[in-house]
Amino acid sequence: MSDKHSDVRVRAAEGGYDVVVVGGGAAGLSTALVLARACRRVAVVDAGQPRNAPAAHMQGFLSRDGMAPAALLESGRAELRGYGVDLLDGRVERIVPVPGAGAPAFDVHPAGGRALRARRVVVATGLRDGLPELPGLAARWGRDVLHCPYCHGYEVRDRPLGVLGTDPGSVGQALLLRQWSADVVLLAHALDLSADDRARLGARGVRVVEGEVRRVVVVDDRLHGVELADGAVVPREALFLVPQLAPRDAPLFGLDCDRDARGWVGTDRAGRTSVPGVWAVGNLADPRAQVITAAGAGSAAAIALNHDLVDEDTERALAAVTAPLATAAPTAAPAR
């Protein structure tokens, strides 16, 4: 990203931004693009750590199928520069409501930088994938240790696939992967499988391998298999697992947004949180969103957010018109 410090000072002198977007992934950039095309003053602050950075390519994005994630983001940033959006490198530490503003307003504080004043804030900081602590596994993440069959299944179709049993959802993942390969193994690992689970897996043609997994085996920079605690190696060319998802929601701390039972920030369909003026989009609000889904959510949020600003602009304009009329109204003559 390009840090346009001089532009930021100009914006601050003009009264700040209509919207500051925190997070420069597909959701955040899409939000900024639609708002910029609505002639809004917009800044994007991004820490440069997209969730899909380990992946060499992304799939299922119409017209961008197979494109490198970094290439998509750079293309999006180039488009935003053309509309005059300020693109700032950095991590936002906190978002502080401005007291006594009369309408939603916030100071967005990047680490080590000056605060950005904004009428609205969109947080699109995504999530973190928590991985099991198995030797060699993290280094293969996004390459041949994977999580989403819709993102990666086609590329490993018809190969020996494994599913690491770390979550109750691992059973469903194994059943789903059978669509892409006839050779799918569920490595029970830490999973306690019920009789019904075993029956469903067997009916679908998924083999269950008992025993704890010790490590992943890599040969010539490719996944060769998984080694069990007893030393046996189960040959596999790709390994799927259900990661433990955690929101990257630090910028929302202190704003007292409503959260669901799992602790994720709650939003309406357009991305509004319970705090007026604060919006959340992408994986931060929808852990299941793929890149194309996150981009669409950003676009929808931007449209709703612009309408919100138009309503506020209209109320301000109406107040400006009616206030002088009220001041100039003639005083009634005293009664005789």
Coordinates of C-alpha atoms in Angstrom, one line a residue:
M1 CA 0.0 0.0 0.0
S2 CA 1.0 3.6 -0.5
D3 CA 1.0 5.8 2.6
K4 CA -0.1 9.2 1.3
H5 CA 0.8 11.3 4.4
S6 CA 0.3 14.7 2.6
D7 CA -3.2 13.6 1.4
V8 CA -4.0 12.5 5.0
R9 CA -3.1 16.0 6.3
V10 CA -5.3 17.6 3.7
R11 CA -8.2 15.3 4.6
A12 CA -7.8 16.1 8.3
A13 CA -7.8 19.8 7.5
E14 CA -11.0 19.4 5.5
G15 CA -12.8 17.8 8.5
G16 CA -11.7 14.1 8.1
Y17 CA -13.3 11.3 6.2
D18 CA -16.8 10.1 5.6
V19 CA -15.6 6.6 6.1
V20 CA -12.4 4.9 7.3
V21 CA -12.2 1.2 6.4
V22 CA -10.1 -0.9 8.7
G23 CA -8.7 -3.9 6.7
G24 CA -7.7 -4.1 3.1
G25 CA -8.9 -7.5 2.0
A26 CA -11.6 -8.2 -0.6
A27 CA -14.4 -7.0 1.8
G28 CA -12.6 -3.8 2.8
L29 CA -11.5 -2.9 -0.7
S30 CA -14.9 -3.6 -2.2
T31 CA -16.5 -1.4 0.5
A32 CA -14.1 1.4 -0.3
L33 CA -14.6 1.2 -4.0
V34 CA -18.3 1.5 -3.9
L35 CA -18.1 4.4 -1.4
A36 CA -15.5 6.2 -3.5
R37 CA -17.8 5.9 -6.5
A38 CA -20.5 7.5 -4.4
C39 CA -18.1 10.5 -4.1
R40 CA -17.3 9.8 -0.4
R41 CA -14.0 10.7 1.2
V42 CA -12.6 7.3 2.1
A43 CA -9.4 5.9 3.7
V44 CA -8.3 2.3 4.0
V45 CA -5.9 1.2 6.8
D46 CA -4.4 -2.2 6.3
A47 CA -1.9 -4.3 8.2
G48 CA -0.9 -6.3 5.2
Q49 CA -1.7 -9.8 6.6
P50 CA -4.5 -11.3 4.5
R51 CA -5.9 -14.6 5.7
N52 CA -5.3 -16.3 2.3
A53 CA -1.7 -15.1 1.9
P54 CA -0.3 -18.7 2.1
A55 CA -2.4 -19.8 -0.9
A56 CA -0.9 -19.6 -4.3
H57 CA -4.2 -19.0 -6.0
M58 CA -7.9 -18.6 -5.3
Q59 CA -10.8 -20.3 -7.0
G60 CA -14.5 -19.7 -7.5
F61 CA -14.3 -16.0 -8.1
L62 CA -16.0 -15.4 -11.4
S63 CA -13.5 -13.9 -14.0
R64 CA -10.7 -14.2 -11.4
D65 CA -10.5 -18.0 -11.0
G66 CA -7.0 -19.1 -10.4
M67 CA -5.7 -15.6 -9.7
A68 CA -3.1 -15.1 -6.9
P69 CA -4.7 -13.5 -3.9
A70 CA -1.9 -10.8 -3.8
A71 CA -2.6 -10.0 -7.4
L72 CA -6.3 -9.4 -6.7
L73 CA -5.6 -7.1 -3.8
E74 CA -3.0 -5.1 -5.8
S75 CA -5.5 -4.7 -8.6
G76 CA -8.1 -3.5 -6.2
R77 CA -5.7 -1.0 -4.6
A78 CA -4.8 0.4 -8.0
E79 CA -8.5 0.9 -8.7
L80 CA -9.0 2.7 -5.4
R81 CA -6.0 5.0 -6.1
G82 CA -7.8 6.1 -9.3
Y83 CA -10.7 7.3 -7.2
G84 CA -8.6 9.2 -4.7
V85 CA -8.9 6.8 -1.8
D86 CA -6.2 7.1 0.8
L87 CA -4.4 3.8 1.3
L88 CA -2.5 3.6 4.5
D89 CA -0.2 0.9 5.9
G90 CA -0.6 0.1 9.5
R91 CA -2.5 -1.7 12.2
V92 CA -5.4 0.0 13.9
E93 CA -5.1 -0.2 17.6
R94 CA -8.4 1.3 18.7
I95 CA -11.5 3.1 17.5
V96 CA -12.7 5.8 19.9
P97 CA -16.2 7.5 19.6
V98 CA -16.0 11.3 19.5
P99 CA -18.1 12.6 22.5
G100 CA -20.6 15.4 21.9
A101 CA -20.5 15.2 18.1
G102 CA -24.3 15.1 17.8
A103 CA -24.0 12.3 15.2
P104 CA -21.8 9.2 14.9
A105 CA -18.1 10.2 14.7
F106 CA -14.9 8.3 15.5
D107 CA -11.2 8.7 15.9
V108 CA -9.4 5.8 14.3
H109 CA -5.9 5.3 15.8
P110 CA -3.3 3.4 13.8
A111 CA -0.3 2.2 15.7
G112 CA 2.4 4.9 15.7
G113 CA 0.3 7.3 13.5
R114 CA -2.0 10.2 13.9
A115 CA -5.7 9.6 14.5
L116 CA -8.1 9.7 11.5
R117 CA -11.5 11.3 12.1
A118 CA -14.4 9.5 10.4
R119 CA -18.1 9.8 10.4
R120 CA -18.4 6.1 9.9
V121 CA -16.1 3.1 10.4
V122 CA -16.1 -0.2 8.6
V123 CA -14.1 -3.0 10.2
A124 CA -13.0 -5.7 7.8
T125 CA -10.1 -7.3 9.6
G126 CA -11.0 -10.9 9.0
L127 CA -10.1 -13.9 11.2
R128 CA -7.2 -16.2 12.2
D129 CA -7.1 -19.9 11.5
G130 CA -6.0 -21.8 14.6
L131 CA -4.0 -24.9 13.7
P132 CA -3.2 -28.0 15.7
E133 CA 0.4 -28.0 17.0
L134 CA 1.7 -30.9 14.9
P135 CA 5.3 -30.8 13.6
G136 CA 5.4 -29.7 10.0
L137 CA 1.7 -28.9 9.7
A138 CA 1.8 -25.0 9.8
A139 CA 4.5 -24.8 7.1
R140 CA 2.2 -26.7 4.7
W141 CA -0.9 -24.5 5.4
G142 CA -2.5 -23.3 2.2
R143 CA -0.4 -25.6 0.1
D144 CA -1.3 -29.2 0.7
V145 CA -2.7 -28.8 4.2
L146 CA -6.1 -27.2 3.5
H147 CA -9.5 -26.5 5.0
C148 CA -12.1 -25.6 2.2
P149 CA -13.0 -28.2 -0.4
Y150 CA -14.7 -25.5 -2.5
C151 CA -11.5 -23.5 -2.5
H152 CA -9.0 -26.3 -3.0
G153 CA -10.9 -29.6 -3.7
Y154 CA -10.7 -29.4 -7.5
E155 CA -7.0 -29.0 -7.5
V156 CA -6.5 -32.2 -5.5
R157 CA -9.3 -34.2 -7.0
D158 CA -8.8 -37.9 -7.5
R159 CA -5.8 -38.0 -5.2
P160 CA -5.4 -39.7 -1.8
L161 CA -6.9 -37.2 0.7
G162 CA -6.9 -37.2 4.4
V163 CA -9.0 -35.4 7.0
L164 CA -7.5 -34.7 10.4
G165 CA -10.0 -35.4 13.1
T166 CA -9.8 -32.3 15.3
D167 CA -13.4 -31.1 15.4
P168 CA -16.9 -32.6 15.3
G169 CA -17.2 -30.9 11.8
S170 CA -14.4 -33.2 10.6
V171 CA -16.9 -36.0 9.9
G172 CA -18.9 -33.7 7.6
Q173 CA -15.7 -32.5 5.9
A174 CA -14.7 -36.1 5.1
L175 CA -18.2 -36.9 3.7
L176 CA -18.0 -33.7 1.6
L177 CA -14.5 -34.5 0.3
R178 CA -15.7 -37.8 -1.1
Q179 CA -17.2 -35.7 -3.9
W180 CA -13.7 -34.9 -5.1
S181 CA -11.9 -38.2 -4.5
A182 CA -12.7 -41.9 -4.1
D183 CA -9.8 -42.2 -1.7
V184 CA -10.6 -40.3 1.4
V185 CA -9.4 -41.3 4.9
L186 CA -10.5 -39.8 8.2
L187 CA -7.7 -39.8 10.7
A188 CA -9.6 -40.2 14.0
H189 CA -6.7 -38.5 16.0
A190 CA -8.5 -36.8 18.9
L191 CA -12.0 -37.4 17.6
D192 CA -14.5 -39.6 19.4
L193 CA -16.6 -41.1 16.6
S194 CA -20.1 -42.3 17.3
A195 CA -21.5 -45.5 15.8
D196 CA -23.7 -43.2 13.6
D197 CA -20.6 -41.3 12.4
R198 CA -18.9 -44.6 11.5
A199 CA -21.9 -45.9 9.6
R200 CA -22.3 -42.7 7.6
L201 CA -18.6 -42.6 6.8
G202 CA -18.6 -46.3 5.8
A203 CA -21.7 -45.8 3.6
R204 CA -19.9 -43.0 1.8
G205 CA -16.8 -45.0 1.3
V206 CA -14.6 -43.0 3.7
R207 CA -12.1 -45.2 5.6
V208 CA -11.4 -44.4 9.3
V209 CA -7.8 -44.7 10.6
E210 CA -7.5 -45.0 14.3
G211 CA -4.7 -43.6 16.4
E212 CA -3.2 -40.2 17.2
V213 CA -1.4 -38.3 14.5
R214 CA 2.2 -37.4 15.4
R215 CA 3.3 -35.3 12.5
V216 CA 3.0 -34.6 8.8
V217 CA 5.6 -36.2 6.5
V218 CA 7.1 -34.0 3.8
V219 CA 9.3 -35.3 1.0
D220 CA 10.8 -33.1 -1.7
D221 CA 8.6 -30.2 -0.5
R222 CA 5.4 -32.1 -1.0
L223 CA 3.1 -33.8 1.5
H224 CA 3.9 -37.5 1.6
G225 CA 1.6 -38.6 4.4
V226 CA 0.9 -38.5 8.1
E227 CA 2.8 -40.4 10.7
L228 CA 0.8 -41.9 13.6
A229 CA 2.0 -42.3 17.2
D230 CA 2.9 -45.9 16.6
G231 CA 5.2 -44.9 13.7
A232 CA 3.0 -46.0 10.9
V233 CA 2.7 -43.6 7.9
V234 CA -0.6 -43.2 6.1
P235 CA 0.3 -42.0 2.6
R236 CA -1.7 -38.9 1.6
E237 CA -1.2 -36.1 -1.0
A238 CA -3.4 -33.5 0.7
L239 CA -4.6 -33.2 4.3
F240 CA -7.8 -31.2 5.2
L241 CA -8.7 -30.0 8.7
V242 CA -11.3 -27.8 10.4
P243 CA -9.3 -24.9 11.9
Q244 CA -10.3 -23.1 15.1
L245 CA -11.5 -19.8 13.9
A246 CA -10.9 -16.6 15.9
P247 CA -12.0 -13.1 14.8
R248 CA -9.4 -10.4 14.4
D249 CA -11.6 -8.0 16.2
A250 CA -9.1 -6.0 18.4
P251 CA -10.2 -2.7 16.7
L252 CA -13.7 -3.3 18.1
F253 CA -12.5 -3.6 21.7
G254 CA -14.1 -0.8 23.8
L255 CA -16.9 -0.2 21.4
D256 CA -19.3 -2.6 23.2
C257 CA -20.7 -4.1 20.1
D258 CA -23.3 -6.9 20.6
R259 CA -21.9 -10.4 20.1
D260 CA -23.4 -13.8 19.5
A261 CA -23.1 -16.8 21.7
R262 CA -19.7 -17.7 20.2
G263 CA -18.3 -14.2 20.8
W264 CA -18.4 -13.0 17.2
V265 CA -19.6 -9.5 16.5
G266 CA -23.3 -9.4 15.5
T267 CA -24.5 -7.5 12.4
D268 CA -27.6 -7.1 10.3
R269 CA -27.6 -8.3 6.7
A270 CA -25.9 -5.0 5.6
G271 CA -23.1 -5.2 8.1
R272 CA -24.4 -2.8 10.7
T273 CA -23.3 -3.6 14.3
S274 CA -25.3 -2.6 17.3
V275 CA -23.1 0.6 17.7
P276 CA -24.4 3.4 15.4
G277 CA -21.8 4.3 12.8
V278 CA -19.8 1.1 13.1
W279 CA -20.0 -1.7 10.5
A280 CA -18.3 -5.1 10.2
V281 CA -18.0 -7.1 6.9
G282 CA -16.1 -10.1 5.5
N283 CA -14.8 -12.9 7.6
L284 CA -15.0 -10.8 10.7
A285 CA -18.8 -10.9 10.5
D286 CA -19.2 -14.2 8.5
P287 CA -16.5 -16.8 9.1
R288 CA -17.8 -18.9 6.2
A289 CA -17.4 -16.2 3.6
Q290 CA -15.2 -16.9 0.7
V291 CA -13.3 -14.2 -1.2
I292 CA -16.2 -13.5 -3.7
T293 CA -18.7 -13.6 -0.8
A294 CA -16.7 -11.1 1.2
A295 CA -16.4 -8.8 -1.7
G296 CA -20.1 -8.9 -2.3
A297 CA -20.8 -8.2 1.4
G298 CA -18.5 -5.2 1.2
S299 CA -20.4 -3.8 -1.8
A300 CA -23.8 -4.3 0.0
A301 CA -22.5 -2.7 3.2
A302 CA -21.2 0.3 1.2
I303 CA -24.5 0.9 -0.4
A304 CA -26.4 0.8 2.9
L305 CA -23.8 2.9 4.6
N306 CA -24.0 5.6 1.9
H307 CA -27.8 5.7 2.4
D308 CA -27.2 6.2 6.1
L309 CA -24.9 9.1 5.4
V310 CA -27.4 10.6 2.9
D311 CA -30.0 10.5 5.7
E312 CA -27.6 12.3 8.0
D313 CA -26.6 14.8 5.4
T314 CA -30.3 15.6 4.6
E315 CA -31.1 16.1 8.3
R316 CA -28.1 18.5 8.6
A317 CA -29.2 20.4 5.5
L318 CA -32.7 20.6 6.7
A319 CA -31.6 22.0 10.1
A320 CA -29.4 24.6 8.3
V321 CA -32.4 25.8 6.3
T322 CA -34.9 25.9 9.1
A323 CA -32.7 27.4 11.8
P324 CA -32.4 30.9 10.1
L325 CA -36.2 30.9 9.5
A326 CA -36.9 30.2 13.1
T327 CA -34.5 33.0 14.2
A328 CA -36.1 35.5 11.7
A329 CA -39.7 34.8 12.7
P330 CA -41.5 38.0 13.8
T331 CA -42.3 38.3 17.5
A332 CA -46.0 38.5 18.2
A333 CA -47.2 42.0 19.3
P334 CA -48.0 42.2 23.0
A335 CA -51.7 42.1 23.8
R336 CA -53.4 45.4 24.6

